[in-house]
CSV table of C-alpha atoms in Angstrom, one decimal:
chain,number,residue,atom,x,y,z
A,1,MET,CA,-72.5,39.2,6.9
A,2,SER,CA,-73.1,38.2,10.6
A,3,VAL,CA,-70.5,38.1,13.3
A,4,SER,CA,-70.2,35.3,15.8
A,5,LEU,CA,-69.9,36.3,19.5
A,6,ASN,CA,-70.0,34.3,22.8
A,7,SER,CA,-69.4,37.0,25.3
A,8,LEU,CA,-72.1,39.2,26.7
A,9,SER,CA,-69.6,42.1,27.1
A,10,ALA,CA,-68.8,41.9,23.4
A,11,LEU,CA,-72.5,41.6,22.5
A,12,SER,CA,-73.3,44.7,24.6
A,13,ASP,CA,-70.4,46.6,22.9
A,14,TYR,CA,-71.8,45.6,19.5
A,15,VAL,CA,-75.3,46.8,20.4
A,16,MET,CA,-74.0,50.1,21.8
A,17,ALA,CA,-72.1,50.8,18.6
A,18,ALA,CA,-75.1,50.1,16.3
A,19,PRO,CA,-76.8,53.1,14.6
A,20,ARG,CA,-80.5,53.5,15.4
A,21,ARG,CA,-83.4,54.5,13.1
A,22,SER,CA,-85.7,55.9,15.8
A,23,GLU,CA,-85.5,57.5,19.2
A,24,ARG,CA,-85.0,54.1,20.9
A,25,ARG,CA,-82.7,51.4,19.7
A,26,LEU,CA,-84.6,48.2,18.8
A,27,VAL,CA,-82.8,44.9,19.3
A,28,ALA,CA,-84.3,41.6,18.2
A,29,MET,CA,-83.2,38.5,20.3
A,30,ALA,CA,-84.4,35.6,18.2
A,31,GLY,CA,-84.0,31.9,18.8
A,32,ALA,CA,-85.6,28.5,19.0
A,33,PRO,CA,-87.7,27.4,22.0
A,34,GLY,CA,-85.2,26.5,24.8
A,35,SER,CA,-82.4,28.6,23.4
A,36,GLY,CA,-82.3,30.9,26.4
A,37,LYS,CA,-83.7,34.0,24.9
A,38,SER,CA,-85.2,35.5,28.1
A,39,THR,CA,-82.1,34.8,30.1
A,40,VAL,CA,-79.7,36.2,27.6
A,41,ALA,CA,-82.0,39.2,26.9
A,42,ALA,CA,-82.1,40.0,30.7
A,43,GLN,CA,-78.3,39.7,31.0
A,44,LEU,CA,-77.8,41.9,27.9
A,45,ALA,CA,-80.1,44.5,29.4
A,46,HIS,CA,-78.1,44.5,32.6
A,47,HIS,CA,-74.8,45.1,30.6
A,48,LEU,CA,-76.3,47.9,28.6
A,49,MET,CA,-77.6,49.7,31.7
A,50,GLN,CA,-74.0,49.4,33.1
A,51,GLN,CA,-72.8,51.1,29.9
A,52,GLY,CA,-75.3,54.0,30.3
A,53,SER,CA,-78.1,52.8,28.1
A,54,PRO,CA,-81.3,52.2,30.1
A,55,ALA,CA,-82.6,48.9,28.6
A,56,GLN,CA,-85.8,46.9,28.9
A,57,VAL,CA,-86.9,43.5,27.6
A,58,VAL,CA,-90.2,43.0,25.8
A,59,PRO,CA,-91.2,39.4,25.2
A,60,MET,CA,-93.1,38.4,22.0
A,61,ASP,CA,-95.0,35.8,24.0
A,62,GLY,CA,-97.7,38.2,25.0
A,63,PHE,CA,-99.1,37.8,21.5
A,64,HIS,CA,-100.1,34.2,21.9
A,65,LEU,CA,-103.6,33.7,20.7
A,66,ASP,CA,-106.1,32.7,23.4
A,67,ASN,CA,-106.8,29.0,23.9
A,68,ALA,CA,-110.4,29.4,23.0
A,69,LEU,CA,-109.5,30.9,19.7
A,70,LEU,CA,-106.9,28.1,19.1
A,71,ASP,CA,-109.6,25.5,19.9
A,72,GLY,CA,-111.8,27.0,17.3
A,73,MET,CA,-109.0,27.0,14.8
A,74,GLY,CA,-108.0,23.4,15.6
A,75,LEU,CA,-104.5,24.7,16.6
A,76,ARG,CA,-104.4,24.1,20.4
A,77,HIS,CA,-102.0,21.2,19.9
A,78,ARG,CA,-99.7,23.5,18.0
A,79,LYS,CA,-99.6,26.3,20.5
A,80,GLY,CA,-96.3,28.1,20.1
A,81,ALA,CA,-96.1,27.6,16.3
A,82,PRO,CA,-96.0,30.8,14.2
A,83,GLU,CA,-99.6,30.5,13.2
A,84,THR,CA,-100.7,30.6,16.9
A,85,PHE,CA,-99.5,34.2,17.4
A,86,ASP,CA,-101.2,37.5,16.6
A,87,VAL,CA,-98.4,38.6,14.3
A,88,ALA,CA,-100.4,41.6,13.0
A,89,GLY,CA,-100.8,42.9,16.5
A,90,PHE,CA,-97.2,42.4,17.3
A,91,ALA,CA,-96.1,44.1,14.1
A,92,ARG,CA,-98.1,47.2,15.2
A,93,LEU,CA,-96.4,47.2,18.6
A,94,VAL,CA,-92.8,47.1,17.3
A,95,PRO,CA,-92.6,50.6,15.6
A,96,ALA,CA,-94.3,52.1,18.7
A,97,LEU,CA,-91.5,50.7,20.9
A,98,GLY,CA,-89.1,52.9,19.0
A,99,ALA,CA,-90.8,56.2,20.0
A,100,GLY,CA,-89.9,58.0,23.1
A,101,ASN,CA,-93.3,57.6,24.9
A,102,PRO,CA,-94.4,55.0,27.5
A,103,VAL,CA,-95.8,51.9,25.7
A,104,TYR,CA,-98.0,49.3,27.2
A,105,TYR,CA,-97.7,45.7,26.1
A,106,PRO,CA,-99.1,42.3,26.9
A,107,LEU,CA,-97.3,39.5,28.8
A,108,PHE,CA,-97.8,35.7,28.7
A,109,ASP,CA,-98.4,34.0,32.1
A,110,ARG,CA,-97.0,30.5,31.6
A,111,SER,CA,-98.5,29.2,34.8
A,112,ARG,CA,-102.0,30.0,33.6
A,113,ASP,CA,-101.3,29.6,29.9
A,114,ILE,CA,-102.8,32.9,29.0
A,115,ALA,CA,-101.7,36.3,27.6
A,116,ILE,CA,-102.5,39.3,29.8
A,117,ALA,CA,-103.2,42.6,28.0
A,118,GLY,CA,-101.5,45.8,29.2
A,119,ALA,CA,-99.5,43.8,31.8
A,120,ASP,CA,-96.3,45.9,31.5
A,121,VAL,CA,-95.1,49.3,30.3
A,122,LEU,CA,-92.0,50.5,28.5
A,123,ALA,CA,-90.6,53.3,30.6
A,124,GLU,CA,-90.2,56.7,28.9
A,125,THR,CA,-86.5,56.7,30.0
A,126,CYS,CA,-85.8,53.4,28.1
A,127,ASP,CA,-83.1,53.9,25.5
A,128,THR,CA,-82.7,50.3,24.2
A,129,VAL,CA,-85.5,47.8,23.8
A,130,ILE,CA,-84.6,44.1,23.6
A,131,VAL,CA,-87.5,42.2,22.0
A,132,GLU,CA,-87.2,38.5,22.5
A,133,GLY,CA,-89.1,35.8,20.6
A,134,ASN,CA,-88.9,32.7,18.5
A,135,TYR,CA,-89.9,34.1,15.2
A,136,LEU,CA,-88.5,37.6,15.0
A,137,LEU,CA,-86.4,36.7,12.0
A,138,LEU,CA,-88.7,34.0,10.5
A,139,ASP,CA,-88.8,34.0,6.7
A,140,ALA,CA,-92.5,33.5,6.4
A,141,PRO,CA,-95.5,35.7,5.3
A,142,ASN,CA,-96.0,38.7,7.7
A,143,TRP,CA,-93.2,37.5,10.0
A,144,ARG,CA,-90.5,38.4,7.4
A,145,ASP,CA,-91.6,42.0,7.4
A,146,LEU,CA,-90.4,42.4,11.0
A,147,SER,CA,-86.7,42.0,10.0
A,148,ALA,CA,-86.5,45.5,8.5
A,149,LEU,CA,-87.7,47.1,11.8
A,150,TRP,CA,-84.7,46.0,14.0
A,151,ASP,CA,-81.5,48.1,14.5
A,152,VAL,CA,-79.7,44.9,15.6
A,153,ARG,CA,-80.7,41.3,14.8
A,154,ILE,CA,-79.3,38.7,17.2
A,155,ALA,CA,-79.8,35.0,16.6
A,156,LEU,CA,-79.0,32.5,19.4
A,157,SER,CA,-77.2,29.4,18.3
A,158,VAL,CA,-77.9,26.3,20.3
A,159,PRO,CA,-77.4,22.6,19.1
A,160,GLU,CA,-80.5,20.5,18.9
A,161,PRO,CA,-79.5,18.0,21.6
A,162,VAL,CA,-79.1,20.9,24.1
A,163,LEU,CA,-82.5,22.3,23.0
A,164,ARG,CA,-84.1,18.8,23.5
A,165,GLN,CA,-82.6,18.6,27.0
A,166,ARG,CA,-83.8,22.1,28.0
A,167,LEU,CA,-87.3,21.7,26.6
A,168,THR,CA,-87.8,18.3,28.3
A,169,GLU,CA,-86.6,19.8,31.6
A,170,ARG,CA,-89.0,22.7,31.1
A,171,TRP,CA,-92.0,20.3,30.9
A,172,LEU,CA,-90.7,18.3,33.9
A,173,ASP,CA,-90.6,21.5,35.9
A,174,GLN,CA,-94.3,22.1,34.9
A,175,GLY,CA,-95.1,18.7,36.7
A,176,LEU,CA,-95.3,16.4,33.7
A,177,ALA,CA,-94.2,12.8,33.9
A,178,PRO,CA,-90.9,12.0,32.1
A,179,GLN,CA,-92.6,10.3,29.1
A,180,ASP,CA,-95.2,13.1,28.8
A,181,ALA,CA,-92.4,15.8,29.0
A,182,ALA,CA,-90.4,14.0,26.3
A,183,ALA,CA,-93.6,13.7,24.1
A,184,ARG,CA,-94.4,17.4,24.5
A,185,ALA,CA,-90.8,18.4,23.5
A,186,GLU,CA,-90.7,16.1,20.5
A,187,GLY,CA,-94.2,16.6,19.3
A,188,ASN,CA,-94.4,20.4,19.3
A,189,ASP,CA,-91.4,22.3,20.7
A,190,LEU,CA,-88.7,20.7,18.6
A,191,PRO,CA,-90.6,21.0,15.3
A,192,ASN,CA,-91.0,24.7,16.1
A,193,ALA,CA,-87.2,24.9,16.9
A,194,ARG,CA,-86.3,23.2,13.7
A,195,ARG,CA,-88.3,25.7,11.8
A,196,VAL,CA,-86.5,28.6,13.5
A,197,LEU,CA,-83.2,27.0,12.7
A,198,SER,CA,-83.9,26.3,9.1
A,199,GLU,CA,-86.2,29.2,8.0
A,200,SER,CA,-84.7,32.3,9.5
A,201,LEU,CA,-83.5,35.4,7.7
A,202,PRO,CA,-80.0,36.7,8.0
A,203,CYS,CA,-78.9,38.2,11.3
A,204,ASP,CA,-76.3,40.7,12.4
A,205,VAL,CA,-74.9,38.6,15.3
A,206,VAL,CA,-74.9,34.9,16.0
A,207,PHE,CA,-74.6,34.5,19.8
A,208,GLU,CA,-73.4,31.1,21.0
A,209,ASN,CA,-75.5,30.0,24.0
A,210,ASP,CA,-74.9,26.2,24.0
A,211,SER,CA,-74.1,25.6,27.7
A,212,PRO,CA,-76.0,22.5,29.0
A,213,VAL,CA,-78.2,24.6,31.3
A,214,ALA,CA,-80.4,27.4,29.9
């Protein structure tokens, strides 16, 4: 049964008390697009470091498939949906993150809309790895196998109207006109968000992150 938290201090305490299966503690930070995963993950890492556990955030977004592949698959318009990620490659990375060695991983460059291989490295001193991504707890083929790998499973809870506001503002910040920003949010982002909200496996912690600004 999951617990509901709305304090980063309480969330950090929960993570610190959780048993681990490997040398590093593996934490999943799952949530819909616009739920504030990267922000909350970075804040949690800061709290953990203050408590003596060197922590690092690893985003799932580095496993976006390249646009050329998506064009060939007819999926470019659905970029960000589960089927547009290299879930098999991501699943190979996660167990490696738990070992005590440096691990190289890809990052996604939003400004260029591309994934960059080997763009960052998990430090050997890292004690807690916070992996953040939309589909870490998705109940779907291949994705559902990831749930067993996490020591702590955190799901961010954000109402759909707040998600809509944040996602529209994200596209406005990318330079889109208001009507185009709204169309991008409604046409792709929100369907992906609804899938996360309705098709996710059980979590350990529900973290309330419903302030108006992400």
